[in-house]
Coordinates of C-alpha atoms and ligand atoms in Angstrom, one line a residue:
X297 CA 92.5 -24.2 -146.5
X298 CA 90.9 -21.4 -144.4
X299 CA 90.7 -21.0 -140.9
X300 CA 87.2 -23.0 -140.7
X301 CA 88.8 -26.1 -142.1
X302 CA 88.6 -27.7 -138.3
X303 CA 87.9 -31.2 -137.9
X304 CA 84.3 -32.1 -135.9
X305 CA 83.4 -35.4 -135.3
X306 CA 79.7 -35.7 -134.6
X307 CA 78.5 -38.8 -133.2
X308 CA 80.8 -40.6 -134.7
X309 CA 80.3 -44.4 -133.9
X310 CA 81.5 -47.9 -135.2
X311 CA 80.0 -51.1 -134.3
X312 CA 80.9 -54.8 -135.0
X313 CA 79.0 -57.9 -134.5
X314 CA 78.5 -58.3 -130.4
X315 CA 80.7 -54.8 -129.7
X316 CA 81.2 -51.2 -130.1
X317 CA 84.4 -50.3 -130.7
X318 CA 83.8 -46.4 -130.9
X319 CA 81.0 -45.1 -128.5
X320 CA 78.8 -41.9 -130.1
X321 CA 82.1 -40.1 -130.2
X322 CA 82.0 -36.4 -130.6
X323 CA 84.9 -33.6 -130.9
X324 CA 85.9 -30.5 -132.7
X325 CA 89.5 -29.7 -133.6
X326 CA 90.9 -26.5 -134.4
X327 CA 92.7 -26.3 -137.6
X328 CA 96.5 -26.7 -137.1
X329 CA 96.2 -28.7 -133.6
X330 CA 98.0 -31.6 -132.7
X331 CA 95.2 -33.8 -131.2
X332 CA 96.7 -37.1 -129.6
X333 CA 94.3 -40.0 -129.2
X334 CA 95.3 -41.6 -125.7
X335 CA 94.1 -44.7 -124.3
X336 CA 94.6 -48.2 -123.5
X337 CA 94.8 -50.9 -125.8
X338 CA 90.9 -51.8 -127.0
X339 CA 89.8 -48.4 -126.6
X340 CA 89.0 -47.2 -130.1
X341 CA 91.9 -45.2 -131.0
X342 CA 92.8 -46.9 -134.5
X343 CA 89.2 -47.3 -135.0
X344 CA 88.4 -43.4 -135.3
X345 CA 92.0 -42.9 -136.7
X346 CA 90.6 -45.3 -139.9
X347 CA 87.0 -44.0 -139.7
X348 CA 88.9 -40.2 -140.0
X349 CA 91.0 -41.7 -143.3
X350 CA 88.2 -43.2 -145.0
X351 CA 89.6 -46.8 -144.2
X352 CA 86.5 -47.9 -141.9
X353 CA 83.1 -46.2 -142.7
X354 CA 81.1 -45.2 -139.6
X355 CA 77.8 -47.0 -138.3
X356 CA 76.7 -43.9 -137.2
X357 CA 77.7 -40.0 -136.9
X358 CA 79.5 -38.1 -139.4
X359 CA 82.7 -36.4 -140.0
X360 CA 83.5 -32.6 -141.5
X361 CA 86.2 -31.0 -142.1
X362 CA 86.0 -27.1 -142.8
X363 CA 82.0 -27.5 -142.9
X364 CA 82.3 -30.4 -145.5
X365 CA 80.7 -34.1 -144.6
X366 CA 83.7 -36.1 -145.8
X367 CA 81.9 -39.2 -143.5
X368 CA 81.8 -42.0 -146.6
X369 CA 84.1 -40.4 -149.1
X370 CA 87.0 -42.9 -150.3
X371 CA 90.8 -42.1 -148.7
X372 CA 92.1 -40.3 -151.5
X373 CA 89.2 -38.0 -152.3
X374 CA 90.0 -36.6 -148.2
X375 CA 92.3 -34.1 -146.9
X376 CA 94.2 -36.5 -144.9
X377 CA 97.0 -38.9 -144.9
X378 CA 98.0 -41.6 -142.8
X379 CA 101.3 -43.0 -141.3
X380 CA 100.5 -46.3 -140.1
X381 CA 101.7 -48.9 -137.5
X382 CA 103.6 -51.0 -139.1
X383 CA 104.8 -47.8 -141.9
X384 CA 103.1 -50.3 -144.9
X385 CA 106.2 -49.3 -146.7
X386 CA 106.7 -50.7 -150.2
X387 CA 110.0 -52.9 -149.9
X388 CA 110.6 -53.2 -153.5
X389 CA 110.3 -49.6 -154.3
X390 CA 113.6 -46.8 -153.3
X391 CA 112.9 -44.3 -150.4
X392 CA 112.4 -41.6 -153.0
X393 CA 109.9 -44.7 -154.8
X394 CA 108.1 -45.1 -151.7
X395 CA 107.5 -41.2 -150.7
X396 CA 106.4 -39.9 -154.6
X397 CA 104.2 -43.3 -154.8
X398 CA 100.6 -41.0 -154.0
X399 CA 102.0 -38.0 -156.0
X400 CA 102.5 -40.3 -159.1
X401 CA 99.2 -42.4 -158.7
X402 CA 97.8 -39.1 -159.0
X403 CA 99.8 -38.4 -162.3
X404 CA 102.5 -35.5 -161.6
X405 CA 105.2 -35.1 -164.0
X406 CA 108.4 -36.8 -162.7
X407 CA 110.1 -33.4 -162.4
X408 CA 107.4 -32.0 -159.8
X409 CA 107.5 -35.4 -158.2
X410 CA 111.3 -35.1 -157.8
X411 CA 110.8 -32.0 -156.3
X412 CA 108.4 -32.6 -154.0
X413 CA 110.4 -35.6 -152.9
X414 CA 113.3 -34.1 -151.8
X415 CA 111.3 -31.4 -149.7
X416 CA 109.7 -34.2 -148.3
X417 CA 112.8 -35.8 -147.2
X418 CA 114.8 -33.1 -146.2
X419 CA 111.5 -32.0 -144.1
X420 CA 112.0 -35.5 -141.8
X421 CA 115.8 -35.3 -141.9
X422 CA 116.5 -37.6 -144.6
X423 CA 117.6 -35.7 -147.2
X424 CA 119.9 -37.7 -150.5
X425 CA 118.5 -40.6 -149.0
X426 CA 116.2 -41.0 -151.9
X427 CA 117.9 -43.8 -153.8
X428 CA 118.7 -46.0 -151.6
X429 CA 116.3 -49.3 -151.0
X430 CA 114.5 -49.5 -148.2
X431 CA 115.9 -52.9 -146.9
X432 CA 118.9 -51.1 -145.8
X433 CA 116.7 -48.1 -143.7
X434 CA 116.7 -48.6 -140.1
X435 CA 113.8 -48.4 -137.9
X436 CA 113.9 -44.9 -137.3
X437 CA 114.5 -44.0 -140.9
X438 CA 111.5 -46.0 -141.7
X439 CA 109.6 -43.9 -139.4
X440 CA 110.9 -41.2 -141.1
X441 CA 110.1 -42.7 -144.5
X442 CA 106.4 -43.3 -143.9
X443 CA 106.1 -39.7 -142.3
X444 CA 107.6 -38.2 -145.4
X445 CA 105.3 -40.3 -148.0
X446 CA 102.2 -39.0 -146.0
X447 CA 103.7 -35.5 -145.9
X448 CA 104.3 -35.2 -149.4
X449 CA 100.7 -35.3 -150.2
X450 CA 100.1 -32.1 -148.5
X451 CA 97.3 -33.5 -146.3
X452 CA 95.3 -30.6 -144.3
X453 CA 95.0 -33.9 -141.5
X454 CA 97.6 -36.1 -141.0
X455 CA 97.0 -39.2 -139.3
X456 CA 99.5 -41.4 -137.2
X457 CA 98.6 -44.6 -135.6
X458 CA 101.7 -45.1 -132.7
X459 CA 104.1 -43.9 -135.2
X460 CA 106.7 -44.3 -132.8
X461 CA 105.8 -47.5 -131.2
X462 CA 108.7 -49.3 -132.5
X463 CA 111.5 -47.1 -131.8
X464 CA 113.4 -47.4 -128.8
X465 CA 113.4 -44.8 -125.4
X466 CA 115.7 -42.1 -126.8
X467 CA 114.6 -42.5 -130.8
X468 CA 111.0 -41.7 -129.6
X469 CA 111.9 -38.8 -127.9
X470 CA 113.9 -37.5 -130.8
X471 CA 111.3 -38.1 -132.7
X472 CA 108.4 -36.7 -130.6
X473 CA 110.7 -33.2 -130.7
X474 CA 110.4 -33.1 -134.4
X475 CA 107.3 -34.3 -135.5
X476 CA 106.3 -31.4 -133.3
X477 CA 108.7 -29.3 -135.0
X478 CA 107.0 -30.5 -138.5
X479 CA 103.6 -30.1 -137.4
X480 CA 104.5 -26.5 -136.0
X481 CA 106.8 -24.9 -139.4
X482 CA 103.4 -26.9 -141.7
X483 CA 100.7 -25.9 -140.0
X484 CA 98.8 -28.7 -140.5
X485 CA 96.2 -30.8 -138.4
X486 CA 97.8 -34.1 -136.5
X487 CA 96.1 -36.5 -135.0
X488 CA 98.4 -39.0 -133.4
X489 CA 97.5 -42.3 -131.3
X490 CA 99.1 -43.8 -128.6
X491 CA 99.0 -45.6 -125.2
X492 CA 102.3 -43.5 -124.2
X493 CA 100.8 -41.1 -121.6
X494 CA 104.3 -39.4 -121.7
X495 CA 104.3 -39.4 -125.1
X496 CA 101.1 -38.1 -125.3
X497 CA 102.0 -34.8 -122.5
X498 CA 105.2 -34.0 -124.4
X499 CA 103.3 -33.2 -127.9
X500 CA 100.0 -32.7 -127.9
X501 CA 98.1 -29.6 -127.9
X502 CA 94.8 -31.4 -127.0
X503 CA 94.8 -34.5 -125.3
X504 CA 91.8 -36.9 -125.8
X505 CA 91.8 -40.0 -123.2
X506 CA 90.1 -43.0 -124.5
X507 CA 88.2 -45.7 -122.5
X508 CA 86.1 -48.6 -124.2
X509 CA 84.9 -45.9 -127.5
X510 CA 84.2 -43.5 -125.6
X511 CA 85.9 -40.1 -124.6
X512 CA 86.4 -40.1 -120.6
X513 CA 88.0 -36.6 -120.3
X514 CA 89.9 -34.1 -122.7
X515 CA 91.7 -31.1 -123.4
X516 CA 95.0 -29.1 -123.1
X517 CA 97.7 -31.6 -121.1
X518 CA 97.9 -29.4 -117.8
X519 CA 94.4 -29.2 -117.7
X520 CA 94.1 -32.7 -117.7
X521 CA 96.9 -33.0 -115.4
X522 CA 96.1 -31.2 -113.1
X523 CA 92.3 -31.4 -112.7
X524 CA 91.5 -34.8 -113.6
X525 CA 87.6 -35.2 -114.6
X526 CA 87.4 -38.9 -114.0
X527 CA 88.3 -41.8 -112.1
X528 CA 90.4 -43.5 -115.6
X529 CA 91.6 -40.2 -116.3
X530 CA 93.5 -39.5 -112.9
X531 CA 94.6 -42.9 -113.0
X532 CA 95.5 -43.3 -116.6
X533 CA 97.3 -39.8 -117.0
X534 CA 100.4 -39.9 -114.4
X535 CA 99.2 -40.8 -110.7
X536 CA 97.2 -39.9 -108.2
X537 CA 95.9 -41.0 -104.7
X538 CA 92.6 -41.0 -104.7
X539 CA 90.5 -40.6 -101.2
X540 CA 87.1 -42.0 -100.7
X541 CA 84.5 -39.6 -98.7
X542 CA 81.4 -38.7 -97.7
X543 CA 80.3 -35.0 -98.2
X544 CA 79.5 -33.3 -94.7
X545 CA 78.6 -30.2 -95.3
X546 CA 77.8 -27.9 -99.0
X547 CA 77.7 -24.6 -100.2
X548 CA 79.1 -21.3 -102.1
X549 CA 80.6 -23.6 -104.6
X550 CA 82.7 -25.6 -101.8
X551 CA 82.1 -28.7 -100.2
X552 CA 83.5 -30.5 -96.9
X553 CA 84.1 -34.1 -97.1
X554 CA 85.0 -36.5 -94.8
X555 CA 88.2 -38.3 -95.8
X556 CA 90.4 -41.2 -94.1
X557 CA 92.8 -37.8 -93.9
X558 CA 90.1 -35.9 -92.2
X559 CA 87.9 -33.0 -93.3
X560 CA 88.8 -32.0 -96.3
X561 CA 87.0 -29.1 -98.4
X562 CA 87.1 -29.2 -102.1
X563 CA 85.9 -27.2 -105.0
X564 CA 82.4 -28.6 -106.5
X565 CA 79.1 -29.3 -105.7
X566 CA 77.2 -32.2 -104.2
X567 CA 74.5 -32.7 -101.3
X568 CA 75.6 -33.8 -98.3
X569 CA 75.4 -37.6 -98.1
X570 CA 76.9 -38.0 -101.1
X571 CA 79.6 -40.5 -101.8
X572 CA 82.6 -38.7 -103.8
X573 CA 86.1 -39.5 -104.9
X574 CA 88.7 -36.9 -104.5
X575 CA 92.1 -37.0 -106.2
X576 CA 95.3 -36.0 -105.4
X577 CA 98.7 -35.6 -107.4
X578 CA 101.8 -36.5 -106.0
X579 CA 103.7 -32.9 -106.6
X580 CA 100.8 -31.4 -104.3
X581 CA 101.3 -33.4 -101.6
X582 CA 104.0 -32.3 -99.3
X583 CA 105.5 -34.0 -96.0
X584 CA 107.3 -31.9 -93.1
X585 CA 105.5 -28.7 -91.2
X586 CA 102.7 -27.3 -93.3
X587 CA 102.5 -23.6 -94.5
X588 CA 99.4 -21.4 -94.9
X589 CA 96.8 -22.2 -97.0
X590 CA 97.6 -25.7 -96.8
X591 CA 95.6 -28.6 -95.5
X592 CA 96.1 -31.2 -93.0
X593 CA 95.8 -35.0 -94.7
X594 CA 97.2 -36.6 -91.1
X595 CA 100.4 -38.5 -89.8
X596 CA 102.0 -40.7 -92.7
X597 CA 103.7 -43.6 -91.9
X598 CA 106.1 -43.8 -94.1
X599 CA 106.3 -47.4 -96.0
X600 CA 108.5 -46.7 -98.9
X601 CA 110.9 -44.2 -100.0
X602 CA 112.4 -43.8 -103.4
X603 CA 115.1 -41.9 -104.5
X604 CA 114.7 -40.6 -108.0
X605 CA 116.8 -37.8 -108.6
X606 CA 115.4 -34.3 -108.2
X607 CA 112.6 -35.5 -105.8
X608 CA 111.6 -38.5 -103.7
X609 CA 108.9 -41.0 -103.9
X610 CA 107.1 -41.0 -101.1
X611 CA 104.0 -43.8 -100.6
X612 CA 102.5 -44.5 -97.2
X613 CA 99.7 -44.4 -95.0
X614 CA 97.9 -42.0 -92.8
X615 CA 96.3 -42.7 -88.9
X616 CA 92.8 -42.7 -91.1
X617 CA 93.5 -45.6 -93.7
X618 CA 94.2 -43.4 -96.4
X619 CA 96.9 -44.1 -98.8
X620 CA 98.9 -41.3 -100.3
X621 CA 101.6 -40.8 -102.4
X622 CA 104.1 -38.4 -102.5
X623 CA 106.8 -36.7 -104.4
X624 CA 108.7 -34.2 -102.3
X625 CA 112.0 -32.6 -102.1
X626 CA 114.5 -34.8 -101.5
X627 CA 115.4 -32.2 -98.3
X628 CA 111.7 -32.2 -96.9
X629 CA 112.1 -35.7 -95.9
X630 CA 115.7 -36.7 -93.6
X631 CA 116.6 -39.8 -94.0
X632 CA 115.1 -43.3 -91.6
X633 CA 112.1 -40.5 -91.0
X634 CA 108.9 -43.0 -89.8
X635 CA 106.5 -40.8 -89.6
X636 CA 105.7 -37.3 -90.9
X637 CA 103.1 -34.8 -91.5
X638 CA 101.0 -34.7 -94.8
X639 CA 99.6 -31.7 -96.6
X640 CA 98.2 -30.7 -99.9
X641 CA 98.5 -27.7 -101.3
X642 CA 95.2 -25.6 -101.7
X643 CA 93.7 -26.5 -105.3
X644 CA 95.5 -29.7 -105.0
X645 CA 92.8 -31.7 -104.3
X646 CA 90.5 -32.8 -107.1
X647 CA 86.4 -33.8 -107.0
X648 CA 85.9 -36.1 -109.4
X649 CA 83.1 -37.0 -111.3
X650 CA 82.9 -40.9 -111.0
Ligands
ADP838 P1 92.9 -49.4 -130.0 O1 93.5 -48.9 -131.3 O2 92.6 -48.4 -129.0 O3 93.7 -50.5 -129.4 P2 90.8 -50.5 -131.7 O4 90.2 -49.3 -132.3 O5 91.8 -51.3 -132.6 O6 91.5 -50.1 -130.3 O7 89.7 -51.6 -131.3 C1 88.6 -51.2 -130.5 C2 87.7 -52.4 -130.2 O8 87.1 -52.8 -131.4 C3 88.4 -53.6 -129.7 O9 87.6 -54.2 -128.8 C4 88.6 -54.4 -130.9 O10 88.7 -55.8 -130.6 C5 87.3 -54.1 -131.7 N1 87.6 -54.2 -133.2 C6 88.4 -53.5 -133.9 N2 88.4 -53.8 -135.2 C7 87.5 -54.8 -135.3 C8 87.0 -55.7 -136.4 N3 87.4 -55.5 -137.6 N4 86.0 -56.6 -136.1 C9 85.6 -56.7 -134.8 N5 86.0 -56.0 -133.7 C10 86.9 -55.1 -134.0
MG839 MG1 95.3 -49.3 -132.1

């Protein structure tokens, strides 16, 4: 595949009787990213995933990859491959069964398949395992299983619907390390979709959040992070406090608003009048005596305090109404403290859109 073989979904849009489940949904992926499809459950995540493997056919928009409208063509004329939910393993087929199934359906001699196979395998970790049965693999070796039968066919795009959904805490994680790792040494396009916001920061090179078919914000994870576009997306990705305002004054690019923690100026434009939301995440939010370039958000009464290892949890209220949250240095804040000073760190505070 050259380098133009990117994925671009134009449009892209899927409606059922009464609802839309994917919105005029439009996106262009380079070729080797790992995109993850984040959003809550409802939002249109499997939908795309089974419009992009040819499983559900569009009501509207189309799909390319490298240039090419692959929109109605069946799955197996597409450069794609998909792990799903539940693995749709075959329980009466062997491991090695199971992964050479596509490779045989498409007639390669049983040496090449054999081949193939074991790369496969020994690609997810599992390699020898190829003759046992599959009623004796664990959850995470089915993972693994599915992974490697989708794998084997080479796929340019390989799709995963919450392909780690039913593994427990530390599995996941595991698993999150190395289907990085595989996507990384293959080179290949992922698109992976979950509700695990974690899950979704630890691997992906783009991040797409997902609200009722629609795409609310996306890109790289500290972009998204850190500079939230939208109401969902502050809330959905991590925390924030979010402070309602009322701009005072505009210009150069900076506006003033006024805040139940004061005056605060903010990045962005918007006449004066306007009604904004500004966001702010907990790590740039600091309690004790301020240092330069920081501003003032007020007095916090201090209502709850959290230990959680290498910082506290800090959630209170300042002399204004506003709520904020916090997590600080463990040091920054002595013990029984009632009341403290708040401050945000300059670029900090985020306008949002909505
Ligand atoms: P997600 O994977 O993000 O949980 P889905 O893509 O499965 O979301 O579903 C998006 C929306 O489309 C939901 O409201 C769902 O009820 C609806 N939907 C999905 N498949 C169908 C279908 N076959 N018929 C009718 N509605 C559907
Ligand atoms: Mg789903």
């Amino acid at each position: 595949m050259s380098a133009a073989a990117e994925l671009a979904l134009e449009g892209l849009t899927k409606r059922y009787e009464g609802a839309v489940a994917v919105d005029a949904v439009s996106l262009t992926v380079p070729r080797g990213s790992y995109v993850v499809l984040l959003g809550p459950s409802g939002s249109g995540k499997t939908t795309v995933l089974n419009m992009l493997g040819g499983f559900t056919l569009p009501t509207a928009g189309c799909i390319r990859v490298g240039g090419a409208d692959i929109t109605t063509a069946p799955p197996a004329k597409r450069p794609t491959a998909t792990v799903f939910q539940d693995y749709a393993l075959f329980p009466h087929l062997t491991v090695a069964g199971n992964v050479g199934f596509g490779l045989s359906v498409r007639g390669m001699g049983r040496g090449e398949i054999a081949r193939h196979v074991a790369a496969a395998l020994a690609l997810v970790g599992l390699a020898g395992y190829g003759p046992r049965g599959i009623a004796q693999a664990s959850g995470g070796q089915r993972q693994r299983i599915a992974l490697a039968r989708a794998l084997v066919t080479e796929p340019a795009i390989l799709l995963l619907d919450e392909p780690l959904g039913a593994l427990d805490l530390s599995l996941r994680r595991q698993m999150q390390d190395e289907l990085r790792r595989i996507q990384r040494t293959e080179g290949r396009t992922f698109v992976h979709v979950t509700h695990d916001q974690e899950e979704a920061m630890a691997i992906a090179d783009l991040i797409v959040i997902m609200n009722a078919g629609r795409i609310e914000d996306m890109g790289p994870p500290a972009r998204l992070y850190e500079r939230p576009r939208t109401r969902f997306a502050a809330r959905f990705l991590g925390e924030s406090s979010l402070l309602e305002g009322t701009v005072a004054a505009a210009g150069a690019g900076r506006i003033a608003v006024d805040t139940p923690c004061g005056r605060l100026e903010v990045e962005g434009e918007r006449a004066p009048g306007s009604s904004v939301t500004l966001a702010l995440r907990p790590e740039a939010v600091r309690v004790g005596a301020g240092r330069p370039g920081e501003l003032a958000l007020g007095e916090l009464a201090v209502e709850e305090v959290v230990f959680q290892g290498g910082f506290v949890r800090v959630t209170g209220t300042v002399a204004g109404g506003g709520r904020l949250l916090a997590k600080v240095d463990p040091q920054s804040l002595p013990a029984g403290v009632a009341r403290v000073p708040a401050t945000v760190r300059a670029g900090g505070l985020v306008l949002l859109e909505d």
